[in-house]
Amino acid sequence: RRGGISRQGLAEFRDAAMGIAWGLSQHSPSFRARDRELRARGMEPIEARVALARAACRLCHSMLRRGETFDQERYARARHGAGGDGVNRYAA
């Protein structure tokens, strides 16, 4: 879904997703680079974190559905290889 940021859903889930996004932006090279890219495109820090949270949720869903573990290099290759966020191609 594309569109504006809304505050629908459980506040606890949003807080957890934002915490995960913050942690990934601090400790994952791929997510740190994505954070820099989003900010360079003019996003405010909170907007960039929301985008990272959404990407992290999609990545977690993909990994859980396929029963896989996170591979930093594979994620970076998938994200840059086809010009997307790497989530759908992570398992390819």
Short mmCIF file of N, CA and C in Angstrom, two decimals, residues 19-91:
data_model
loop_
_atom_site.label_atom_id
_atom_site.label_comp_id
_atom_site.label_asym_id
_atom_site.label_seq_id
_atom_site.Cartn_x
_atom_site.Cartn_y
_atom_site.Cartn_z
N GLY A 19 11.20 0.76 17.28
CA GLY A 19 12.40 0.36 18.01
C GLY A 19 13.29 -0.56 17.19
N ILE A 20 12.66 -1.49 16.48
CA ILE A 20 13.41 -2.38 15.59
C ILE A 20 14.09 -1.57 14.49
N ALA A 21 13.35 -0.63 13.92
CA ALA A 21 13.93 0.21 12.85
C ALA A 21 15.11 1.01 13.38
N TRP A 22 14.98 1.56 14.58
CA TRP A 22 16.09 2.32 15.15
C TRP A 22 17.30 1.40 15.35
N GLY A 23 17.08 0.22 15.92
CA GLY A 23 18.18 -0.71 16.14
C GLY A 23 18.86 -1.13 14.85
N LEU A 24 18.06 -1.42 13.83
CA LEU A 24 18.63 -1.79 12.54
C LEU A 24 19.42 -0.63 11.93
N SER A 25 18.92 0.59 12.09
CA SER A 25 19.63 1.74 11.52
C SER A 25 20.94 2.00 12.24
N GLN A 26 21.09 1.47 13.45
CA GLN A 26 22.32 1.65 14.21
C GLN A 26 23.32 0.50 14.01
N HIS A 27 22.81 -0.72 13.75
CA HIS A 27 23.68 -1.89 13.77
C HIS A 27 23.75 -2.70 12.48
N SER A 28 22.86 -2.47 11.53
CA SER A 28 22.88 -3.21 10.27
C SER A 28 23.41 -2.30 9.16
N PRO A 29 24.50 -2.68 8.53
CA PRO A 29 25.05 -1.83 7.46
C PRO A 29 24.04 -1.54 6.35
N SER A 30 23.26 -2.51 5.95
CA SER A 30 22.28 -2.29 4.87
C SER A 30 21.19 -1.32 5.30
N PHE A 31 20.68 -1.48 6.51
CA PHE A 31 19.63 -0.58 6.98
C PHE A 31 20.21 0.80 7.29
N ARG A 32 21.44 0.87 7.74
CA ARG A 32 22.10 2.16 7.97
C ARG A 32 22.24 2.91 6.65
N ALA A 33 22.65 2.20 5.60
CA ALA A 33 22.78 2.82 4.28
C ALA A 33 21.41 3.27 3.76
N ARG A 34 20.38 2.44 3.96
CA ARG A 34 19.04 2.80 3.52
C ARG A 34 18.55 4.06 4.24
N ASP A 35 18.85 4.16 5.54
CA ASP A 35 18.49 5.34 6.32
C ASP A 35 19.14 6.60 5.73
N ARG A 36 20.42 6.49 5.39
CA ARG A 36 21.13 7.63 4.78
C ARG A 36 20.51 7.99 3.43
N GLU A 37 20.17 6.98 2.62
CA GLU A 37 19.54 7.23 1.32
C GLU A 37 18.21 7.97 1.48
N LEU A 38 17.40 7.52 2.40
CA LEU A 38 16.09 8.14 2.60
C LEU A 38 16.23 9.59 3.06
N ARG A 39 17.16 9.83 3.96
CA ARG A 39 17.38 11.20 4.44
C ARG A 39 17.96 12.08 3.35
N ALA A 40 18.81 11.52 2.50
CA ALA A 40 19.38 12.29 1.40
C ALA A 40 18.29 12.68 0.39
N ARG A 41 17.24 11.87 0.31
CA ARG A 41 16.12 12.19 -0.57
C ARG A 41 15.17 13.21 0.04
N GLY A 42 15.49 13.69 1.24
CA GLY A 42 14.70 14.74 1.85
C GLY A 42 13.73 14.31 2.93
N MET A 43 13.76 13.05 3.32
CA MET A 43 12.86 12.60 4.38
C MET A 43 13.36 13.10 5.73
N GLU A 44 12.42 13.44 6.58
CA GLU A 44 12.74 13.77 7.96
C GLU A 44 13.15 12.48 8.67
N PRO A 45 13.91 12.58 9.75
CA PRO A 45 14.35 11.37 10.46
C PRO A 45 13.22 10.42 10.84
N ILE A 46 12.10 10.96 11.32
CA ILE A 46 10.99 10.10 11.72
C ILE A 46 10.36 9.42 10.50
N GLU A 47 10.28 10.12 9.38
CA GLU A 47 9.74 9.52 8.16
C GLU A 47 10.64 8.39 7.67
N ALA A 48 11.94 8.61 7.75
CA ALA A 48 12.89 7.57 7.34
C ALA A 48 12.76 6.35 8.25
N ARG A 49 12.57 6.60 9.54
CA ARG A 49 12.44 5.48 10.47
C ARG A 49 11.17 4.70 10.21
N VAL A 50 10.09 5.37 9.86
CA VAL A 50 8.85 4.67 9.52
C VAL A 50 9.05 3.80 8.29
N ALA A 51 9.76 4.33 7.30
CA ALA A 51 10.04 3.55 6.09
C ALA A 51 10.90 2.33 6.42
N LEU A 52 11.88 2.51 7.31
CA LEU A 52 12.72 1.38 7.73
C LEU A 52 11.90 0.36 8.51
N ALA A 53 10.99 0.83 9.33
CA ALA A 53 10.14 -0.08 10.11
C ALA A 53 9.28 -0.93 9.18
N ARG A 54 8.73 -0.30 8.16
CA ARG A 54 7.91 -1.05 7.20
C ARG A 54 8.75 -2.09 6.45
N ALA A 55 9.95 -1.70 6.04
CA ALA A 55 10.84 -2.65 5.35
C ALA A 55 11.22 -3.80 6.28
N ALA A 56 11.47 -3.49 7.54
CA ALA A 56 11.84 -4.54 8.51
C ALA A 56 10.67 -5.50 8.73
N CYS A 57 9.45 -4.98 8.80
CA CYS A 57 8.27 -5.85 8.96
C CYS A 57 8.10 -6.76 7.77
N ARG A 58 8.26 -6.20 6.58
CA ARG A 58 8.13 -7.02 5.38
C ARG A 58 9.23 -8.08 5.32
N LEU A 59 10.44 -7.72 5.70
CA LEU A 59 11.55 -8.67 5.72
C LEU A 59 11.28 -9.79 6.72
N CYS A 60 10.84 -9.43 7.93
CA CYS A 60 10.55 -10.44 8.95
C CYS A 60 9.45 -11.39 8.49
N HIS A 61 8.42 -10.85 7.88
CA HIS A 61 7.34 -11.69 7.38
C HIS A 61 7.86 -12.67 6.34
N SER A 62 8.68 -12.19 5.42
CA SER A 62 9.24 -13.05 4.38
C SER A 62 10.11 -14.15 4.99
N MET A 63 10.94 -13.78 5.95
CA MET A 63 11.83 -14.76 6.57
C MET A 63 11.05 -15.79 7.37
N LEU A 64 10.04 -15.36 8.12
CA LEU A 64 9.22 -16.29 8.90
C LEU A 64 8.44 -17.24 8.00
N ARG A 65 7.89 -16.70 6.93
CA ARG A 65 7.10 -17.52 6.01
C ARG A 65 7.97 -18.61 5.39
N ARG A 66 9.22 -18.28 5.10
CA ARG A 66 10.11 -19.24 4.45
C ARG A 66 11.00 -20.00 5.43
N GLY A 67 10.95 -19.65 6.70
CA GLY A 67 11.77 -20.33 7.70
C GLY A 67 13.25 -20.09 7.54
N GLU A 68 13.62 -18.86 7.17
CA GLU A 68 15.02 -18.52 6.92
C GLU A 68 15.57 -17.59 7.99
N THR A 69 16.88 -17.52 8.05
CA THR A 69 17.54 -16.57 8.94
C THR A 69 18.04 -15.39 8.12
N PHE A 70 18.35 -14.31 8.80
CA PHE A 70 18.79 -13.09 8.13
C PHE A 70 20.23 -13.22 7.68
N ASP A 71 20.49 -12.87 6.44
CA ASP A 71 21.83 -12.86 5.87
C ASP A 71 22.08 -11.45 5.35
N GLN A 72 22.93 -10.71 6.03
CA GLN A 72 23.20 -9.31 5.72
C GLN A 72 23.62 -9.10 4.26
N GLU A 73 24.56 -9.89 3.78
CA GLU A 73 25.06 -9.73 2.42
C GLU A 73 23.98 -10.05 1.39
N ARG A 74 23.23 -11.09 1.65
CA ARG A 74 22.16 -11.47 0.73
C ARG A 74 21.10 -10.38 0.63
N TYR A 75 20.75 -9.79 1.77
CA TYR A 75 19.77 -8.71 1.77
C TYR A 75 20.29 -7.51 0.98
N ALA A 76 21.55 -7.16 1.20
CA ALA A 76 22.14 -6.01 0.48
C ALA A 76 22.16 -6.27 -1.02
N ARG A 77 22.54 -7.48 -1.43
CA ARG A 77 22.56 -7.82 -2.86
C ARG A 77 21.16 -7.76 -3.45
N ALA A 78 20.19 -8.30 -2.75
CA ALA A 78 18.82 -8.33 -3.25
C ALA A 78 18.25 -6.92 -3.36
N ARG A 79 18.55 -6.08 -2.40
CA ARG A 79 18.01 -4.71 -2.41
C ARG A 79 18.60 -3.89 -3.54
N HIS A 80 19.88 -4.04 -3.78
CA HIS A 80 20.54 -3.24 -4.82
C HIS A 80 20.48 -3.90 -6.19
N GLY A 81 20.30 -5.19 -6.24
CA GLY A 81 20.32 -5.91 -7.50
C GLY A 81 19.17 -5.59 -8.43
N ALA A 82 17.97 -5.41 -7.86
CA ALA A 82 16.80 -5.21 -8.71
C ALA A 82 16.13 -3.87 -8.46
N GLY A 83 16.75 -3.01 -7.68
CA GLY A 83 16.23 -1.66 -7.48
C GLY A 83 15.05 -1.56 -6.53
N GLY A 84 14.80 -2.56 -5.71
CA GLY A 84 13.70 -2.49 -4.75
C GLY A 84 14.21 -2.46 -3.34
N ASP A 85 13.38 -2.90 -2.42
CA ASP A 85 13.81 -2.90 -1.03
C ASP A 85 14.38 -4.25 -0.61
N GLY A 86 14.41 -5.23 -1.50
CA GLY A 86 15.07 -6.49 -1.23
C GLY A 86 14.20 -7.52 -0.52
N VAL A 87 13.05 -7.11 -0.05
CA VAL A 87 12.24 -8.02 0.74
C VAL A 87 11.69 -9.15 -0.10
N ASN A 88 11.06 -8.84 -1.22
CA ASN A 88 10.46 -9.89 -2.04
C ASN A 88 11.48 -10.79 -2.68
N ARG A 89 12.66 -10.30 -2.95
CA ARG A 89 13.69 -11.10 -3.59
C ARG A 89 14.66 -11.71 -2.60
N TYR A 90 14.44 -11.48 -1.29
CA TYR A 90 15.36 -11.98 -0.29
C TYR A 90 15.51 -13.49 -0.38
N ALA A 91 14.43 -14.18 -0.61
CA ALA A 91 14.46 -15.64 -0.63
C ALA A 91 14.81 -16.22 -1.98
#
